[in-house]
Amino acid sequence: MIKHFSSYPLLQHNTFGINVKAAHFVEFTSADDVRDIVPRLGEIRHLVIGGGSNLLFMNDFDGVVLHSAIKGIEVLHEDENYVKVRVGSGINWDEFVAYTVEQGWQGLENLSAIPGEVGASAVQNVGAYGVEAGDFIESVETVSLIDGTAHLFTKKQCAFAYRNSIFKQSEKGKNVVTYVVYKLNRTPRYVLTYGNLREQCEAMGGVNAANIRAAVCATRANKLPDPAIIGSAVSFFMNPVVAADKAAQLKELYPSIPTYPTVTGVKLSVGWMIEQCGWKQRSNSTVGVYPKQALVVVNLGGATGEDIMQYAAMIQKSVAEKFGVSIFPEVNVIE
Ligand code: EPU
């Protein structure tokens, strides 16, 4: 079923709480709906959104905002080791994670309490507490916004990397994700490398998916703002990855800088660097950083996209001046 609204307020569709409107808002519940919509878009500007947790609107959107309301969790295959599930792109991400934990399907518990929807989990390759969605994605089904044809991207074709996928690179803006196929474990392989996750679980009676989920939810509630209360896109910036010699220089100057070796270089903690630049002690009337995690830029009330981008630019400049490191937003800025 296709629903069409004109002059549609986007306040409830972006977690930053920016008060803008879309000229048209179209919601669909099936891949066939998307195939019907595509030829009608013609030259009209369009944007696909999920839960709006990674978007920053600079202005009213003068085209069509497309939103998936495709639901359903279908088991495609199950044996003693794995389950493959095909999940509608419009399902709330955390409701899906909660369901997997209830079913005894293991893998996504570390990704609990992340705002957004299933479709975006594949585009963004959401990650937290040592796990990335792409680790468990088998394939992604899409409908092309160019010619309305259906496509299946294998895990390899998705080219998942830190907060990145083909849908943010060569396929950017060209597809509507309709379903994501997740391959989850029936025999657990828990990831407990982050902080004191293991100790938190043991204090709750032992390591299992339900306790990992509870520990992650508690950690996030403690460190990150609830977008229903304080407008934000949670992580505003990505953690920068620098060459090993640059990281070694910084470690000499700032022995407490958190560093994480990766295959492409050394990942630095942008939250730590922003805090060191003194941003936790500063804010203007509408924008600041979250006092418990400085990589979260928050809307203190009534901020526009322009206010937030100006503030973010000051943060970027100060980090570049102090550390000689360029940092970039993770959020998708919509002009
Ligand atoms: N830190 C500070 N000050 C701060 C923030 C962080 O000193 O204001 C330090 C922490 O003490 C820690 C280090 O920096 O030593 C890393 O902080 P944290 O563990 O909070 O992780 P992060 O690298 O800042 C990333 C993800 C988060 C995810 C966490 C946990 C990105 C951009 N963000 O943050 O993802 O929850 O790791 O895995 O990679 C999100 O995407 O919305 C998100 C919250």
Short mmCIF file of C-alpha atoms and ligand atoms in Angstrom, two decimals:
data_model
loop_
_atom_site.label_atom_id
_atom_site.label_comp_id
_atom_site.label_asym_id
_atom_site.label_seq_id
_atom_site.Cartn_x
_atom_site.Cartn_y
_atom_site.Cartn_z
CA MET A 1 0.00 0.00 0.00
CA ILE A 2 1.30 3.44 -0.95
CA LYS A 3 0.51 6.49 1.18
CA HIS A 4 1.17 9.99 -0.09
CA PHE A 5 1.18 13.20 1.98
CA SER A 6 1.88 16.77 0.82
CA SER A 7 3.61 19.50 2.80
CA TYR A 8 4.53 16.90 5.40
CA PRO A 9 6.27 17.81 8.69
CA LEU A 10 9.55 15.92 9.21
CA LEU A 11 9.93 16.72 12.91
CA GLN A 12 9.05 13.13 13.90
CA HIS A 13 11.27 11.73 11.13
CA ASN A 14 14.65 13.14 12.19
CA THR A 15 16.11 12.46 15.62
CA PHE A 16 17.87 15.85 15.60
CA GLY A 17 14.40 17.38 15.94
CA ILE A 18 14.83 19.85 13.08
CA ASN A 19 11.51 21.44 12.22
CA VAL A 20 11.36 21.21 8.43
CA LYS A 21 8.79 19.96 5.91
CA ALA A 22 8.90 17.73 2.83
CA ALA A 23 6.93 18.87 -0.23
CA HIS A 24 5.89 15.19 -0.55
CA PHE A 25 6.20 12.21 1.76
CA VAL A 26 5.55 8.74 0.34
CA GLU A 27 5.39 5.58 2.41
CA PHE A 28 5.32 2.07 0.91
CA THR A 29 4.80 -1.43 2.27
CA SER A 30 6.21 -3.67 -0.49
CA ALA A 31 8.87 -3.95 -3.18
CA ASP A 32 6.03 -3.84 -5.78
CA ASP A 33 4.99 -0.46 -4.37
CA VAL A 34 8.52 0.84 -4.95
CA ARG A 35 8.43 -0.45 -8.54
CA ASP A 36 5.17 1.53 -9.04
CA ILE A 37 6.63 4.68 -7.48
CA VAL A 38 9.94 4.84 -9.37
CA PRO A 39 8.58 5.68 -12.87
CA ARG A 40 6.41 8.42 -11.34
CA LEU A 41 9.39 10.17 -9.74
CA GLY A 42 10.70 11.36 -13.09
CA GLU A 43 13.07 14.26 -12.53
CA ILE A 44 11.68 15.09 -9.06
CA ARG A 45 14.33 15.27 -6.36
CA HIS A 46 13.97 12.39 -3.90
CA LEU A 47 15.48 11.08 -0.69
CA VAL A 48 15.06 7.70 1.01
CA ILE A 49 14.97 7.87 4.80
CA GLY A 50 14.87 5.25 7.53
CA GLY A 51 14.38 6.28 11.16
CA GLY A 52 16.01 9.67 10.46
CA SER A 53 18.69 9.03 13.07
CA ASN A 54 21.56 9.89 10.78
CA LEU A 55 20.20 12.89 8.92
CA LEU A 56 20.59 16.62 9.24
CA PHE A 57 18.12 18.70 7.25
CA MET A 58 19.41 22.16 6.32
CA ASN A 59 16.12 23.32 4.72
CA ASP A 60 12.62 22.21 3.84
CA PHE A 61 12.95 19.34 1.36
CA ASP A 62 11.47 20.44 -1.95
CA GLY A 63 11.04 16.93 -3.42
CA VAL A 64 9.77 13.50 -2.36
CA VAL A 65 10.87 11.82 0.85
CA LEU A 66 10.44 8.04 0.56
CA HIS A 67 10.02 5.93 3.67
CA SER A 68 9.82 2.15 3.93
CA ALA A 69 7.05 0.60 6.00
CA ILE A 70 7.97 -2.89 4.74
CA LYS A 71 7.53 -5.27 7.67
CA GLY A 72 7.92 -8.99 8.26
CA ILE A 73 10.60 -11.35 9.54
CA GLU A 74 10.70 -14.53 7.46
CA VAL A 75 12.90 -17.53 8.30
CA LEU A 76 14.50 -18.65 5.03
CA HIS A 77 16.63 -21.46 6.44
CA GLU A 78 17.34 -22.93 9.84
CA ASP A 79 19.65 -25.69 11.02
CA GLU A 80 21.48 -26.47 14.26
CA ASN A 81 24.18 -23.88 13.51
CA TYR A 82 22.52 -20.96 11.75
CA VAL A 83 19.28 -19.23 10.95
CA LYS A 84 18.79 -17.03 7.88
CA VAL A 85 16.10 -14.41 8.23
CA ARG A 86 14.73 -11.96 5.65
CA VAL A 87 13.77 -8.78 7.41
CA GLY A 88 11.63 -5.89 6.13
CA SER A 89 13.57 -2.63 5.80
CA GLY A 90 10.89 -0.65 7.67
CA ILE A 91 11.17 -2.62 10.92
CA ASN A 92 12.52 -0.70 13.89
CA TRP A 93 16.10 -1.88 14.42
CA ASP A 94 15.94 -2.40 18.16
CA GLU A 95 12.62 -4.29 17.93
CA PHE A 96 14.36 -6.66 15.50
CA VAL A 97 17.36 -7.07 17.82
CA ALA A 98 15.05 -7.76 20.79
CA TYR A 99 13.21 -10.39 18.70
CA THR A 100 16.48 -12.14 17.73
CA VAL A 101 17.50 -12.34 21.39
CA GLU A 102 14.09 -13.77 22.37
CA GLN A 103 14.36 -16.40 19.60
CA GLY A 104 17.86 -17.47 20.70
CA TRP A 105 19.39 -16.18 17.44
CA GLN A 106 22.81 -14.86 18.36
CA GLY A 107 24.96 -12.08 16.94
CA LEU A 108 23.14 -8.77 17.12
CA GLU A 109 22.82 -8.38 20.91
CA ASN A 110 25.81 -5.97 21.05
CA LEU A 111 23.90 -3.71 18.63
CA SER A 112 21.00 -3.19 21.05
CA ALA A 113 19.31 0.19 21.53
CA ILE A 114 20.67 1.78 18.34
CA PRO A 115 18.05 4.13 16.87
CA GLY A 116 16.91 3.62 13.29
CA GLU A 117 15.45 0.95 11.03
CA VAL A 118 16.60 -2.32 9.46
CA GLY A 119 17.15 -0.86 5.96
CA ALA A 120 19.63 1.69 7.27
CA SER A 121 21.52 -0.97 9.25
CA ALA A 122 22.85 -2.21 5.89
CA VAL A 123 23.49 1.20 4.33
CA GLN A 124 25.29 2.51 7.38
CA ASN A 125 26.82 -0.77 8.59
CA VAL A 126 25.87 0.21 12.13
CA GLY A 127 28.40 -0.84 14.72
CA ALA A 128 28.96 -0.78 18.45
CA TYR A 129 30.68 -2.71 21.24
CA GLY A 130 32.91 -4.73 18.90
CA VAL A 131 30.23 -5.81 16.39
CA GLU A 132 29.08 -4.44 13.02
CA ALA A 133 25.78 -5.28 11.30
CA GLY A 134 27.72 -6.24 8.15
CA ASP A 135 29.33 -9.12 10.08
CA PHE A 136 25.92 -10.84 10.00
CA ILE A 137 24.40 -9.61 6.74
CA GLU A 138 24.10 -12.29 4.07
CA SER A 139 22.53 -10.13 1.34
CA VAL A 140 20.57 -6.93 0.74
CA GLU A 141 17.53 -6.70 -1.55
CA THR A 142 16.83 -3.41 -3.26
CA VAL A 143 14.74 -1.77 -5.95
CA SER A 144 16.63 0.56 -8.25
CA LEU A 145 15.55 4.19 -8.15
CA ILE A 146 16.86 4.50 -11.69
CA ASP A 147 14.78 1.89 -13.51
CA GLY A 148 12.61 0.15 -10.87
CA THR A 149 14.36 -3.23 -11.24
CA ALA A 150 14.91 -5.53 -8.25
CA HIS A 151 18.48 -6.39 -7.23
CA LEU A 152 20.22 -8.57 -4.69
CA PHE A 153 23.59 -7.45 -3.36
CA THR A 154 25.67 -10.23 -1.81
CA LYS A 155 27.64 -9.55 1.36
CA LYS A 156 30.80 -9.19 -0.74
CA GLN A 157 29.16 -6.73 -3.13
CA CYS A 158 27.97 -4.66 -0.17
CA ALA A 159 31.66 -3.91 0.63
CA PHE A 160 31.05 -3.30 4.32
CA ALA A 161 33.65 -1.24 6.18
CA TYR A 162 33.60 1.02 9.25
CA ARG A 163 30.31 2.98 8.94
CA ASN A 164 30.44 2.35 5.21
CA SER A 165 29.02 0.21 2.39
CA ILE A 166 28.51 0.31 -1.37
CA PHE A 167 25.19 2.11 -0.61
CA LYS A 168 27.21 5.10 0.67
CA GLN A 169 29.70 4.89 -2.22
CA SER A 170 29.05 3.95 -5.87
CA GLU A 171 25.40 3.01 -5.20
CA LYS A 172 24.63 6.12 -3.12
CA GLY A 173 21.10 7.42 -3.75
CA LYS A 174 20.43 4.77 -6.38
CA ASN A 175 18.45 2.18 -4.40
CA VAL A 176 15.64 1.60 -1.99
CA VAL A 177 16.53 -1.21 0.42
CA THR A 178 13.48 -3.48 0.68
CA TYR A 179 14.80 -6.45 2.70
CA VAL A 180 17.99 -7.39 4.52
CA VAL A 181 18.89 -11.07 4.98
CA TYR A 182 20.70 -11.72 8.25
CA LYS A 183 22.55 -14.97 9.01
CA LEU A 184 22.59 -15.43 12.78
CA ASN A 185 24.15 -18.07 14.99
CA ARG A 186 22.34 -20.86 16.81
CA THR A 187 25.57 -21.69 18.64
CA PRO A 188 26.78 -18.57 20.45
CA ARG A 189 30.04 -16.74 19.79
CA TYR A 190 29.75 -13.75 22.09
CA VAL A 191 31.88 -10.62 21.60
CA LEU A 192 32.91 -9.29 25.02
CA THR A 193 35.95 -7.24 24.07
CA TYR A 194 34.44 -3.83 24.86
CA GLY A 195 35.03 -2.27 28.28
CA ASN A 196 33.64 -4.30 31.16
CA LEU A 197 30.86 -6.04 29.21
CA ARG A 198 31.87 -9.43 30.61
CA GLU A 199 31.86 -8.19 34.23
CA GLN A 200 28.48 -6.50 33.69
CA CYS A 201 27.03 -9.80 32.39
CA GLU A 202 28.55 -11.82 35.22
CA ALA A 203 27.00 -9.43 37.74
CA MET A 204 23.62 -10.20 36.08
CA GLY A 205 24.12 -13.96 36.49
CA GLY A 206 26.28 -14.95 33.49
CA VAL A 207 27.21 -14.32 29.89
CA ASN A 208 24.28 -14.81 27.52
CA ALA A 209 22.64 -12.77 24.76
CA ALA A 210 19.90 -11.39 27.01
CA ASN A 211 22.43 -10.16 29.58
CA ILE A 212 24.68 -8.68 26.86
CA ARG A 213 21.64 -6.84 25.51
CA ALA A 214 20.76 -5.59 29.01
CA ALA A 215 24.37 -4.47 29.64
CA VAL A 216 24.61 -2.67 26.29
CA CYS A 217 21.25 -0.94 26.86
CA ALA A 218 22.44 0.19 30.31
CA THR A 219 25.80 1.42 28.95
CA ARG A 220 24.12 3.37 26.15
CA ALA A 221 21.48 4.84 28.47
CA ASN A 222 24.29 5.99 30.72
CA LYS A 223 26.49 7.56 28.01
CA LEU A 224 24.24 8.63 25.16
CA PRO A 225 21.21 10.93 24.97
CA ASP A 226 17.78 9.45 24.23
CA PRO A 227 16.79 11.14 20.94
CA ALA A 228 13.16 11.19 22.16
CA ILE A 229 14.29 13.65 24.86
CA ILE A 230 17.37 15.45 23.48
CA GLY A 231 17.69 15.95 19.72
CA SER A 232 20.85 14.39 18.25
CA ALA A 233 22.05 11.94 15.62
CA VAL A 234 23.96 10.11 18.40
CA SER A 235 27.49 9.89 16.88
CA PHE A 236 27.82 13.09 14.85
CA PHE A 237 31.41 12.44 13.77
CA MET A 238 33.23 9.31 12.67
CA ASN A 239 36.33 8.19 14.49
CA PRO A 240 39.28 9.15 12.23
CA VAL A 241 41.76 6.51 11.08
CA VAL A 242 45.34 7.79 10.81
CA ALA A 243 48.71 6.31 9.78
CA ALA A 244 50.63 4.43 12.49
CA ASP A 245 53.42 7.06 12.66
CA LYS A 246 50.89 9.89 13.17
CA ALA A 247 49.23 7.87 15.96
CA ALA A 248 52.64 7.25 17.57
CA GLN A 249 53.43 11.00 17.49
CA LEU A 250 50.10 11.80 19.14
CA LYS A 251 50.63 9.10 21.78
CA GLU A 252 53.94 10.72 22.68
CA LEU A 253 52.33 14.14 23.05
CA TYR A 254 49.12 12.86 24.67
CA PRO A 255 49.85 9.53 26.44
CA SER A 256 46.20 9.03 27.43
CA ILE A 257 44.79 9.27 23.86
CA PRO A 258 42.74 6.11 23.15
CA THR A 259 44.04 4.32 20.01
CA TYR A 260 42.67 1.23 18.29
CA PRO A 261 44.76 -0.52 15.60
CA THR A 262 42.70 -1.52 12.53
CA VAL A 263 43.60 -3.06 9.16
CA THR A 264 43.69 0.36 7.49
CA GLY A 265 45.57 2.32 10.19
CA VAL A 266 45.02 3.45 13.77
CA LYS A 267 41.55 4.57 14.79
CA LEU A 268 41.45 7.50 17.19
CA SER A 269 38.64 8.40 19.53
CA VAL A 270 37.01 11.57 18.23
CA GLY A 271 34.95 11.94 21.44
CA TRP A 272 38.16 12.07 23.48
CA MET A 273 39.74 14.65 21.12
CA ILE A 274 36.65 16.88 21.17
CA GLU A 275 36.60 16.71 24.98
CA GLN A 276 40.31 17.68 25.10
CA CYS A 277 39.50 20.76 22.99
CA GLY A 278 37.21 21.91 25.79
CA TRP A 279 33.84 21.50 24.06
CA LYS A 280 32.17 19.88 27.06
CA GLN A 281 32.50 23.21 28.86
CA ARG A 282 31.01 25.22 25.98
CA SER A 283 27.66 25.54 24.24
CA ASN A 284 25.67 28.30 22.59
CA SER A 285 21.95 28.88 23.06
CA THR A 286 20.86 26.08 20.72
CA VAL A 287 23.77 23.67 20.16
CA GLY A 288 26.32 21.86 22.34
CA VAL A 289 27.96 18.46 22.81
CA TYR A 290 26.58 15.83 25.16
CA PRO A 291 28.37 16.09 28.52
CA LYS A 292 28.87 12.31 28.79
CA GLN A 293 30.06 11.70 25.19
CA ALA A 294 31.50 14.59 23.22
CA LEU A 295 31.07 13.07 19.75
CA VAL A 296 27.33 13.59 20.15
CA VAL A 297 26.29 17.06 18.97
CA VAL A 298 22.97 17.97 20.59
CA ASN A 299 20.09 20.27 19.70
CA LEU A 300 19.48 22.16 22.92
CA GLY A 301 16.16 23.40 21.54
CA GLY A 302 15.12 25.14 18.35
CA ALA A 303 18.42 24.66 16.47
CA THR A 304 18.36 24.80 12.69
CA GLY A 305 20.52 22.63 10.46
CA GLU A 306 22.65 25.71 9.80
CA ASP A 307 23.22 26.28 13.57
CA ILE A 308 24.37 22.68 13.97
CA MET A 309 26.68 22.72 10.95
CA GLN A 310 28.29 25.99 12.08
CA TYR A 311 28.92 24.52 15.52
CA ALA A 312 30.28 21.29 14.00
CA ALA A 313 32.62 23.31 11.77
CA MET A 314 34.09 25.04 14.87
CA ILE A 315 34.65 21.63 16.47
CA GLN A 316 36.34 20.30 13.32
CA LYS A 317 38.61 23.36 13.18
CA SER A 318 39.68 23.06 16.82
CA VAL A 319 40.45 19.33 16.51
CA ALA A 320 42.49 19.99 13.35
CA GLU A 321 44.43 22.81 15.09
CA LYS A 322 45.16 20.87 18.29
CA PHE A 323 45.81 17.38 16.91
CA GLY A 324 46.47 17.93 13.20
CA VAL A 325 43.69 15.44 12.42
CA SER A 326 40.72 16.02 10.09
CA ILE A 327 37.40 14.76 11.36
CA PHE A 328 34.25 14.29 9.31
CA PRO A 329 30.56 14.03 10.13
CA GLU A 330 28.92 10.63 10.09
CA VAL A 331 25.54 12.30 9.56
CA ASN A 332 24.11 12.73 6.11
CA VAL A 333 23.64 16.47 5.54
CA ILE A 334 20.62 17.21 3.32
CA GLU A 335 20.85 20.63 1.66
N1 EPU B 1 35.96 9.39 25.38
C1 EPU B 1 36.32 10.50 26.10
N2 EPU B 1 35.48 11.57 26.10
C2 EPU B 1 34.30 11.56 25.43
C3 EPU B 1 33.95 10.44 24.67
C4 EPU B 1 34.80 9.35 24.66
O1 EPU B 1 37.34 10.53 26.73
O2 EPU B 1 33.58 12.57 25.50
C5 EPU B 1 36.84 8.21 25.39
C6 EPU B 1 36.23 7.06 26.17
O3 EPU B 1 36.54 7.14 27.54
C7 EPU B 1 36.88 5.85 25.52
C8 EPU B 1 37.03 6.29 24.07
O4 EPU B 1 36.98 7.70 24.08
O5 EPU B 1 38.16 5.63 26.03
C9 EPU B 1 35.98 5.70 23.14
O6 EPU B 1 34.68 6.11 23.57
P1 EPU B 1 33.42 5.12 23.41
O7 EPU B 1 33.73 3.81 23.98
O8 EPU B 1 32.22 5.83 23.91
O9 EPU B 1 33.31 4.87 21.86
P2 EPU B 1 33.40 5.82 20.59
O10 EPU B 1 34.53 5.35 19.78
O11 EPU B 1 33.39 7.25 21.00
C10 EPU B 1 31.96 4.32 18.99
C11 EPU B 1 30.74 4.45 18.14
C12 EPU B 1 29.49 4.43 18.99
C13 EPU B 1 29.46 3.12 19.78
C14 EPU B 1 30.73 3.04 20.64
C15 EPU B 1 30.87 1.74 21.40
C16 EPU B 1 31.49 5.76 16.25
C17 EPU B 1 31.40 7.05 15.51
N3 EPU B 1 30.79 5.68 17.38
O12 EPU B 1 32.03 5.49 19.81
O13 EPU B 1 28.39 4.41 18.10
O14 EPU B 1 28.32 3.05 20.63
O15 EPU B 1 31.90 3.15 19.78
O16 EPU B 1 31.21 0.71 20.54
O17 EPU B 1 32.17 4.85 15.80
C18 EPU B 1 26.61 5.64 17.10
O18 EPU B 1 27.03 5.29 16.01
O19 EPU B 1 25.62 6.39 17.19
C19 EPU B 1 27.31 5.24 18.31
C20 EPU B 1 26.95 5.67 19.49
#
